[in-house]
Amino acid sequence: MIERLRIRDLAIVEAAEIAFGPGLNALTGETGAGKSIVLGALALLAGARADARAVREGAEEALVEAVFRTDRAPALGAALRERGLEAEDGELIVARSVSRTGRSRASVAGRLVPVSVLAELFGERLEISSQHESQRLRRPESHGLLLDAFGGLLAERSALTRGYEALRALRAEHAALEAGEAERARRRDFLAFQVGEIDAAGLAPGELDALGAEHVRLAHAEELRAAAAAAAAGLAGDTGGGDAPAALDLVAAAAAGLEGAAGFDPRLGVLAERARGAHAELADLAREVERYADAVEVDPGRRAELEERLATLERLRRKYGRDEAEILARREALGAELAAAEGGDAREAALATELRAAHDALAAQAAALGRGRAAAAARLARDVEQRLRRLEMPDARVEVALLPVAAGEGLPCGPTGAEQAELRLSANRGEAPRALRQIASGGELSRVFLAIQGALRRTEGGMVLVFDEVDAGIGGRTAERVGQALAELASEHQVLCITHLPQVAALAATQLRVVKEVRGGRTVAAVEALDAGARVEELARMAGGARVTEATRQHARELLRAQPPGAPASDREPGTPGRRPRGAPPPSPR
């Protein structure tokens, strides 16, 4: 349940803190006072899409924060632990902010989480139903989902939808194989040519660089040999008898001179040793240069071979990749595609077998789901009929018709089964049930919707159910019965109800009033909890309009006295004992 809700800078709410109680909570107030803002705040906590326009004028950010009690929600506790989150002493703080720029942030148990996590955690546990939701009953496509939810068939429905999509995918693949045989043959030939072209080249990793370097050396062989010969001559002396001194001779002379003078200064001996070392290194360098010069060959034939090979590889580069790695990777991809193309016939035969098996499996799923729906349809009709009788529709008859669905070619059913559910209602004795879209008034739709909600939630517990004027279009005794139906739901769930009917509000364990006023030239909305006296005044206003009289106050007192056990002590005579609503958690020691 939601224990406390804080709203800041959302729409016309500057700051509000709302304490909800267990059981039925009623939000009342004048039309346009801002009750829908509370609804919008709750929707944000359930992961609804944020709208930057909802941020209060002049504020940078709107904030919604709630304290949830998780004592009666073990599944929620498990879902939190899966995400590394934990409620503290059964108390969970959830927050959502929306900035003026449209950016939205969410946090759970003090940790930032993606907004999608709010929908995962609370989308199935915080359910918001508006009068627009009851209008959805006029659309038959929503009836099947309601029936499957009532019958506990949602998992089977999802499995059938997956099987349907898988069968459609197989059929599409099979049709593509049949239609594209000629194109596949052409593609196979082209792929085989490309693979053969790359394979024939015998490309090796690193070959392009190696061949390029060798080609450069061959193209400049004369220059390389001349440079090496000149270097050797400079180092070891010109064998042609030139007069230029050799570097080796000069270094040897320098070493000898230093050694001769070392007798006068021992430090020159160290330098002489270094000169002798330099002479040995130069001698080795001279030999290496001479060997290089002798090894340089001018080979026009080899050069031509290289140029031909490089041209072949360049053609491959232009067609298949920038280097050997890309060309070889492309060859692997082409080879895989060729293998797949060559296996088309085998795949077509295998697909035919898969198609038959998938078709039979889907037909069996659809038949089983249809049997489950038939059983659930009878139960749902009886349950809703009984609830409608308690909602002042004593002659109501409800049918849940299962209409056949036209399946696509080669498919045994539609995407949600072989049948479509349609809720039908007869509100008056002697009339045959007809589709809701044809006959139901707004008040009848509201009651049918509430009856269905009661049927759907009969076996669950610990949810937060929010109703936004679901009692629209009704009044009098019917309004009282609707309030009792909401109170019945509140015995297993926390129910928050926005209402304009005093008969409904009087049955609430907690009543809150939304008021709108002008402060400092700005319109602001506030939410205030009502004590016993304030409830009398509010119920009198709701019953009598702008003019509250002692008669309307007395009527309000009678409505409150008629509450069933479980109303808060503040709304009973002093000293009158009371009990908690069934299923409500004990008061917090805090």
mmCIF file of N, CA and C in Angstrom, residues 181-280:
data_model
loop_
_atom_site.group_PDB
_atom_site.id
_atom_site.type_symbol
_atom_site.label_atom_id
_atom_site.label_comp_id
_atom_site.label_asym_id
_atom_site.label_seq_id
_atom_site.Cartn_x
_atom_site.Cartn_y
_atom_site.Cartn_z
ATOM 1 N N GLU A 181 13.853 -19.321 -56.228
ATOM 2 C CA GLU A 181 14.764 -20.371 -56.662
ATOM 3 C C GLU A 181 15.643 -19.910 -57.819
ATOM 4 N N ALA A 182 15.064 -19.250 -58.850
ATOM 5 C CA ALA A 182 15.864 -18.802 -60.006
ATOM 6 C C ALA A 182 16.899 -17.767 -59.574
ATOM 7 N N GLU A 183 16.478 -16.849 -58.691
ATOM 8 C CA GLU A 183 17.412 -15.828 -58.222
ATOM 9 C C GLU A 183 18.511 -16.462 -57.376
ATOM 10 N N ARG A 184 18.154 -17.487 -56.584
ATOM 11 C CA ARG A 184 19.163 -18.168 -55.788
ATOM 12 C C ARG A 184 20.209 -18.843 -56.675
ATOM 13 N N ALA A 185 19.750 -19.400 -57.810
ATOM 14 C CA ALA A 185 20.700 -20.050 -58.727
ATOM 15 C C ALA A 185 21.687 -19.036 -59.281
ATOM 16 N N ARG A 186 21.151 -17.871 -59.668
ATOM 17 C CA ARG A 186 22.050 -16.816 -60.181
ATOM 18 C C ARG A 186 23.006 -16.351 -59.076
ATOM 19 N N ARG A 187 22.481 -16.222 -57.909
ATOM 20 C CA ARG A 187 23.312 -15.775 -56.807
ATOM 21 C C ARG A 187 24.386 -16.808 -56.474
ATOM 22 N N ARG A 188 24.028 -18.087 -56.524
ATOM 23 C CA ARG A 188 25.022 -19.137 -56.261
ATOM 24 C C ARG A 188 26.178 -19.055 -57.236
ATOM 25 N N ASP A 189 25.848 -18.846 -58.547
ATOM 26 C CA ASP A 189 26.910 -18.764 -59.559
ATOM 27 C C ASP A 189 27.827 -17.578 -59.288
ATOM 28 N N PHE A 190 27.244 -16.467 -58.956
ATOM 29 C CA PHE A 190 28.044 -15.264 -58.717
ATOM 30 C C PHE A 190 28.921 -15.443 -57.476
ATOM 31 N N LEU A 191 28.349 -16.016 -56.427
ATOM 32 C CA LEU A 191 29.124 -16.251 -55.218
ATOM 33 C C LEU A 191 30.266 -17.229 -55.481
ATOM 34 N N ALA A 192 29.978 -18.265 -56.256
ATOM 35 C CA ALA A 192 31.023 -19.240 -56.570
ATOM 36 C C ALA A 192 32.165 -18.590 -57.339
ATOM 37 N N PHE A 193 31.838 -17.679 -58.261
ATOM 38 C CA PHE A 193 32.877 -16.974 -59.006
ATOM 39 C C PHE A 193 33.730 -16.126 -58.068
ATOM 40 N N GLN A 194 33.103 -15.398 -57.147
ATOM 41 C CA GLN A 194 33.855 -14.531 -56.245
ATOM 42 C C GLN A 194 34.757 -15.348 -55.316
ATOM 43 N N VAL A 195 34.207 -16.423 -54.754
ATOM 44 C CA VAL A 195 35.013 -17.277 -53.876
ATOM 45 C C VAL A 195 36.179 -17.872 -54.649
ATOM 46 N N GLY A 196 35.907 -18.330 -55.887
ATOM 47 C CA GLY A 196 36.970 -18.908 -56.698
ATOM 48 C C GLY A 196 38.043 -17.900 -57.035
ATOM 49 N N GLU A 197 37.639 -16.654 -57.312
ATOM 50 C CA GLU A 197 38.605 -15.613 -57.659
ATOM 51 C C GLU A 197 39.555 -15.346 -56.491
ATOM 52 N N ILE A 198 39.013 -15.271 -55.282
ATOM 53 C CA ILE A 198 39.871 -15.015 -54.118
ATOM 54 C C ILE A 198 40.756 -16.223 -53.837
ATOM 55 N N ASP A 199 40.167 -17.432 -53.924
ATOM 56 C CA ASP A 199 40.947 -18.632 -53.637
ATOM 57 C C ASP A 199 42.075 -18.813 -54.649
ATOM 58 N N ALA A 200 41.796 -18.509 -55.925
ATOM 59 C CA ALA A 200 42.806 -18.695 -56.970
ATOM 60 C C ALA A 200 44.012 -17.795 -56.742
ATOM 61 N N ALA A 201 43.781 -16.663 -56.124
ATOM 62 C CA ALA A 201 44.883 -15.731 -55.887
ATOM 63 C C ALA A 201 45.851 -16.268 -54.833
ATOM 64 N N GLY A 202 45.424 -17.189 -53.993
ATOM 65 C CA GLY A 202 46.306 -17.746 -52.967
ATOM 66 C C GLY A 202 46.887 -16.682 -52.070
ATOM 67 N N LEU A 203 46.060 -15.757 -51.653
ATOM 68 C CA LEU A 203 46.527 -14.619 -50.857
ATOM 69 C C LEU A 203 46.996 -15.081 -49.484
ATOM 70 N N ALA A 204 48.154 -14.529 -49.058
ATOM 71 C CA ALA A 204 48.697 -14.829 -47.730
ATOM 72 C C ALA A 204 48.756 -13.540 -46.916
ATOM 73 N N PRO A 205 48.501 -13.602 -45.617
ATOM 74 C CA PRO A 205 48.573 -12.403 -44.775
ATOM 75 C C PRO A 205 49.964 -11.770 -44.849
ATOM 76 N N GLY A 206 50.014 -10.448 -45.034
ATOM 77 C CA GLY A 206 51.275 -9.713 -45.098
ATOM 78 C C GLY A 206 51.910 -9.697 -46.468
ATOM 79 N N GLU A 207 51.315 -10.387 -47.423
ATOM 80 C CA GLU A 207 51.942 -10.498 -48.744
ATOM 81 C C GLU A 207 52.003 -9.162 -49.461
ATOM 82 N N LEU A 208 50.960 -8.388 -49.366
ATOM 83 C CA LEU A 208 50.936 -7.102 -50.086
ATOM 84 C C LEU A 208 52.103 -6.215 -49.669
ATOM 85 N N ASP A 209 52.375 -6.096 -48.394
ATOM 86 C CA ASP A 209 53.481 -5.254 -47.924
ATOM 87 C C ASP A 209 54.830 -5.818 -48.363
ATOM 88 N N ALA A 210 54.975 -7.145 -48.244
ATOM 89 C CA ALA A 210 56.249 -7.752 -48.616
ATOM 90 C C ALA A 210 56.541 -7.576 -50.101
ATOM 91 N N LEU A 211 55.538 -7.817 -50.942
ATOM 92 C CA LEU A 211 55.736 -7.663 -52.392
ATOM 93 C C LEU A 211 56.002 -6.211 -52.755
ATOM 94 N N GLY A 212 55.315 -5.301 -52.089
ATOM 95 C CA GLY A 212 55.529 -3.883 -52.388
ATOM 96 C C GLY A 212 56.954 -3.462 -52.069
ATOM 97 N N ALA A 213 57.475 -3.931 -50.929
ATOM 98 C CA ALA A 213 58.840 -3.575 -50.541
ATOM 99 C C ALA A 213 59.855 -4.169 -51.506
ATOM 100 N N GLU A 214 59.642 -5.416 -51.934
ATOM 101 C CA GLU A 214 60.570 -6.042 -52.885
ATOM 102 C C GLU A 214 60.545 -5.322 -54.227
ATOM 103 N N HIS A 215 59.356 -4.902 -54.637
ATOM 104 C CA HIS A 215 59.249 -4.198 -55.926
ATOM 105 C C HIS A 215 60.017 -2.879 -55.883
ATOM 106 N N VAL A 216 59.944 -2.191 -54.772
ATOM 107 C CA VAL A 216 60.685 -0.912 -54.653
ATOM 108 C C VAL A 216 62.185 -1.162 -54.751
ATOM 109 N N ARG A 217 62.664 -2.240 -54.080
ATOM 110 C CA ARG A 217 64.104 -2.527 -54.127
ATOM 111 C C ARG A 217 64.564 -2.849 -55.554
ATOM 112 N N LEU A 218 63.775 -3.631 -56.273
ATOM 113 C CA LEU A 218 64.153 -3.972 -57.646
ATOM 114 C C LEU A 218 64.115 -2.753 -58.561
ATOM 115 N N ALA A 219 63.151 -1.896 -58.326
ATOM 116 C CA ALA A 219 63.024 -0.711 -59.179
ATOM 117 C C ALA A 219 64.189 0.257 -58.961
ATOM 118 N N HIS A 220 64.867 0.176 -57.832
ATOM 119 C CA HIS A 220 65.959 1.121 -57.529
ATOM 120 C C HIS A 220 67.256 0.358 -57.233
ATOM 121 N N ALA A 221 67.445 -0.759 -57.887
ATOM 122 C CA ALA A 221 68.621 -1.586 -57.621
ATOM 123 C C ALA A 221 69.922 -0.863 -57.907
ATOM 124 N N GLU A 222 70.026 -0.165 -59.046
ATOM 125 C CA GLU A 222 71.258 0.554 -59.391
ATOM 126 C C GLU A 222 71.593 1.597 -58.336
ATOM 127 N N GLU A 223 70.606 2.360 -57.935
ATOM 128 C CA GLU A 223 70.853 3.398 -56.934
ATOM 129 C C GLU A 223 71.304 2.772 -55.607
ATOM 130 N N LEU A 224 70.693 1.661 -55.241
ATOM 131 C CA LEU A 224 71.059 1.018 -53.985
ATOM 132 C C LEU A 224 72.492 0.495 -54.021
ATOM 133 N N ARG A 225 72.881 -0.146 -55.151
ATOM 134 C CA ARG A 225 74.238 -0.684 -55.253
ATOM 135 C C ARG A 225 75.269 0.432 -55.253
ATOM 136 N N ALA A 226 74.992 1.513 -55.969
ATOM 137 C CA ALA A 226 75.935 2.631 -56.030
ATOM 138 C C ALA A 226 76.123 3.266 -54.657
ATOM 139 N N ALA A 227 75.004 3.431 -53.930
ATOM 140 C CA ALA A 227 75.097 4.039 -52.606
ATOM 141 C C ALA A 227 75.907 3.169 -51.656
ATOM 142 N N ALA A 228 75.687 1.844 -51.715
ATOM 143 C CA ALA A 228 76.423 0.935 -50.829
ATOM 144 C C ALA A 228 77.910 0.914 -51.175
ATOM 145 N N ALA A 229 78.268 0.939 -52.490
ATOM 146 C CA ALA A 229 79.675 0.923 -52.905
ATOM 147 C C ALA A 229 80.397 2.181 -52.447
ATOM 148 N N ALA A 230 79.717 3.314 -52.583
ATOM 149 C CA ALA A 230 80.325 4.578 -52.163
ATOM 150 C C ALA A 230 80.567 4.590 -50.656
ATOM 151 N N ALA A 231 79.617 4.036 -49.932
ATOM 152 C CA ALA A 231 79.787 3.993 -48.485
ATOM 153 C C ALA A 231 80.945 3.087 -48.093
ATOM 154 N N ALA A 232 81.060 1.948 -48.776
ATOM 155 C CA ALA A 232 82.165 1.026 -48.473
ATOM 156 C C ALA A 232 83.506 1.660 -48.762
ATOM 157 N N ALA A 233 83.579 2.406 -49.900
ATOM 158 C CA ALA A 233 84.828 3.086 -50.243
ATOM 159 C C ALA A 233 85.190 4.132 -49.204
ATOM 160 N N GLY A 234 84.208 4.865 -48.736
ATOM 161 C CA GLY A 234 84.486 5.888 -47.739
ATOM 162 C C GLY A 234 84.972 5.290 -46.434
ATOM 163 N N LEU A 235 84.498 4.078 -46.136
ATOM 164 C CA LEU A 235 84.896 3.469 -44.876
ATOM 165 C C LEU A 235 86.251 2.779 -44.951
ATOM 166 N N ALA A 236 86.424 1.961 -46.026
ATOM 167 C CA ALA A 236 87.619 1.110 -46.093
ATOM 168 C C ALA A 236 88.654 1.604 -47.080
ATOM 169 N N GLY A 237 88.337 2.574 -47.885
ATOM 170 C CA GLY A 237 89.275 3.077 -48.880
ATOM 171 C C GLY A 237 88.830 2.662 -50.280
ATOM 172 N N ASP A 238 89.185 3.483 -51.226
ATOM 173 C CA ASP A 238 88.777 3.253 -52.618
ATOM 174 C C ASP A 238 89.734 2.254 -53.246
ATOM 175 N N THR A 239 89.198 1.067 -53.649
ATOM 176 C CA THR A 239 90.038 0.038 -54.272
ATOM 177 C C THR A 239 90.513 0.449 -55.648
ATOM 178 N N GLY A 240 89.925 1.513 -56.185
ATOM 179 C CA GLY A 240 90.371 2.006 -57.498
ATOM 180 C C GLY A 240 91.596 2.891 -57.393
ATOM 181 N N GLY A 241 92.152 3.066 -56.221
ATOM 182 C CA GLY A 241 93.385 3.837 -56.077
ATOM 183 C C GLY A 241 93.183 5.314 -55.900
ATOM 184 N N GLY A 242 92.062 5.730 -55.421
ATOM 185 C CA GLY A 242 91.821 7.159 -55.215
ATOM 186 C C GLY A 242 92.683 7.705 -54.082
ATOM 187 N N ASP A 243 92.795 9.040 -54.020
ATOM 188 C CA ASP A 243 93.641 9.686 -53.010
ATOM 189 C C ASP A 243 92.902 9.994 -51.701
ATOM 190 N N ALA A 244 91.573 9.866 -51.696
ATOM 191 C CA ALA A 244 90.817 10.240 -50.489
ATOM 192 C C ALA A 244 91.155 9.291 -49.347
ATOM 193 N N PRO A 245 91.429 9.802 -48.167
ATOM 194 C CA PRO A 245 91.770 8.929 -47.034
ATOM 195 C C PRO A 245 90.547 8.131 -46.587
ATOM 196 N N ALA A 246 90.736 6.889 -46.169
ATOM 197 C CA ALA A 246 89.653 6.057 -45.687
ATOM 198 C C ALA A 246 89.358 6.393 -44.217
ATOM 199 N N ALA A 247 88.093 6.220 -43.871
ATOM 200 C CA ALA A 247 87.691 6.507 -42.494
ATOM 201 C C ALA A 247 88.406 5.588 -41.516
ATOM 202 N N LEU A 248 88.644 4.318 -41.923
ATOM 203 C CA LEU A 248 89.340 3.391 -41.033
ATOM 204 C C LEU A 248 90.764 3.848 -40.759
ATOM 205 N N ASP A 249 91.443 4.347 -41.828
ATOM 206 C CA ASP A 249 92.811 4.807 -41.645
ATOM 207 C C ASP A 249 92.879 6.013 -40.709
ATOM 208 N N LEU A 250 91.926 6.906 -40.902
ATOM 209 C CA LEU A 250 91.929 8.106 -40.065
ATOM 210 C C LEU A 250 91.695 7.760 -38.595
ATOM 211 N N VAL A 251 90.746 6.836 -38.337
ATOM 212 C CA VAL A 251 90.455 6.453 -36.953
ATOM 213 C C VAL A 251 91.641 5.714 -36.350
ATOM 214 N N ALA A 252 92.317 4.855 -37.185
ATOM 215 C CA ALA A 252 93.492 4.129 -36.677
ATOM 216 C C ALA A 252 94.602 5.101 -36.307
ATOM 217 N N ALA A 253 94.807 6.129 -37.162
ATOM 218 C CA ALA A 253 95.838 7.124 -36.855
ATOM 219 C C ALA A 253 95.508 7.886 -35.583
ATOM 220 N N ALA A 254 94.238 8.209 -35.411
ATOM 221 C CA ALA A 254 93.825 8.941 -34.204
ATOM 222 C C ALA A 254 94.079 8.091 -32.968
ATOM 223 N N ALA A 255 93.741 6.796 -33.060
ATOM 224 C CA ALA A 255 93.958 5.915 -31.911
ATOM 225 C C ALA A 255 95.430 5.816 -31.559
ATOM 226 N N ALA A 256 96.319 5.753 -32.612
ATOM 227 C CA ALA A 256 97.762 5.651 -32.357
ATOM 228 C C ALA A 256 98.285 6.919 -31.696
ATOM 229 N N GLY A 257 97.828 8.074 -32.185
ATOM 230 C CA GLY A 257 98.280 9.330 -31.596
ATOM 231 C C GLY A 257 97.881 9.428 -30.133
ATOM 232 N N LEU A 258 96.700 9.006 -29.808
ATOM 233 C CA LEU A 258 96.250 9.077 -28.422
ATOM 234 C C LEU A 258 97.045 8.125 -27.533
ATOM 235 N N GLU A 259 97.325 6.954 -28.078
ATOM 236 C CA GLU A 259 98.103 6.004 -27.287
ATOM 237 C C GLU A 259 99.509 6.538 -27.019
ATOM 238 N N GLY A 260 100.100 7.238 -28.051
ATOM 239 C CA GLY A 260 101.456 7.778 -27.858
ATOM 240 C C GLY A 260 101.485 8.846 -26.789
ATOM 241 N N ALA A 261 100.427 9.623 -26.668
ATOM 242 C CA ALA A 261 100.423 10.714 -25.686
ATOM 243 C C ALA A 261 99.917 10.268 -24.322
ATOM 244 N N ALA A 262 99.415 9.028 -24.228
ATOM 245 C CA ALA A 262 98.839 8.568 -22.963
ATOM 246 C C ALA A 262 99.885 8.494 -21.864
ATOM 247 N N GLY A 263 101.194 8.429 -22.270
ATOM 248 C CA GLY A 263 102.221 8.402 -21.249
ATOM 249 C C GLY A 263 102.277 9.693 -20.457
ATOM 250 N N PHE A 264 101.838 10.762 -21.058
ATOM 251 C CA PHE A 264 101.849 12.053 -20.355
ATOM 252 C C PHE A 264 100.561 12.292 -19.540
ATOM 253 N N ASP A 265 99.470 11.629 -19.963
ATOM 254 C CA ASP A 265 98.185 11.821 -19.236
ATOM 255 C C ASP A 265 97.371 10.532 -19.370
ATOM 256 N N PRO A 266 97.288 9.785 -18.314
ATOM 257 C CA PRO A 266 96.577 8.488 -18.379
ATOM 258 C C PRO A 266 95.149 8.606 -18.905
ATOM 259 N N ARG A 267 94.517 9.782 -18.778
ATOM 260 C CA ARG A 267 93.140 9.894 -19.255
ATOM 261 C C ARG A 267 93.042 9.683 -20.745
ATOM 262 N N LEU A 268 94.127 9.975 -21.494
ATOM 263 C CA LEU A 268 94.104 9.758 -22.943
ATOM 264 C C LEU A 268 94.100 8.279 -23.281
ATOM 265 N N GLY A 269 94.545 7.453 -22.380
ATOM 266 C CA GLY A 269 94.512 6.011 -22.620
ATOM 267 C C GLY A 269 93.079 5.504 -22.753
ATOM 268 N N VAL A 270 92.192 6.042 -21.925
ATOM 269 C CA VAL A 270 90.764 5.655 -22.012
ATOM 270 C C VAL A 270 90.205 6.053 -23.364
ATOM 271 N N LEU A 271 90.553 7.270 -23.812
ATOM 272 C CA LEU A 271 90.040 7.728 -25.109
ATOM 273 C C LEU A 271 90.624 6.909 -26.244
ATOM 274 N N ALA A 272 91.872 6.506 -26.080
ATOM 275 C CA ALA A 272 92.504 5.684 -27.117
ATOM 276 C C ALA A 272 91.777 4.350 -27.244
ATOM 277 N N GLU A 273 91.383 3.763 -26.103
ATOM 278 C CA GLU A 273 90.625 2.515 -26.131
ATOM 279 C C GLU A 273 89.306 2.689 -26.870
ATOM 280 N N ARG A 274 88.665 3.792 -26.631
ATOM 281 C CA ARG A 274 87.395 4.047 -27.331
ATOM 282 C C ARG A 274 87.622 4.192 -28.822
ATOM 283 N N ALA A 275 88.728 4.858 -29.207
ATOM 284 C CA ALA A 275 89.025 5.011 -30.635
ATOM 285 C C ALA A 275 89.267 3.648 -31.272
ATOM 286 N N ARG A 276 90.011 2.727 -30.572
ATOM 287 C CA ARG A 276 90.227 1.380 -31.097
ATOM 288 C C ARG A 276 88.882 0.635 -31.269
ATOM 289 N N GLY A 277 87.971 0.841 -30.314
ATOM 290 C CA GLY A 277 86.651 0.210 -30.439
ATOM 291 C C GLY A 277 85.889 0.742 -31.628
ATOM 292 N N ALA A 278 85.954 2.064 -31.829
ATOM 293 C CA ALA A 278 85.276 2.662 -32.983
ATOM 294 C C ALA A 278 85.863 2.122 -34.276
ATOM 295 N N HIS A 279 87.209 1.894 -34.315
ATOM 296 C CA HIS A 279 87.870 1.364 -35.519
ATOM 297 C C HIS A 279 87.334 -0.043 -35.832
ATOM 298 N N ALA A 280 87.153 -0.879 -34.775
ATOM 299 C CA ALA A 280 86.644 -2.243 -34.985
ATOM 300 C C ALA A 280 85.199 -2.208 -35.497
#
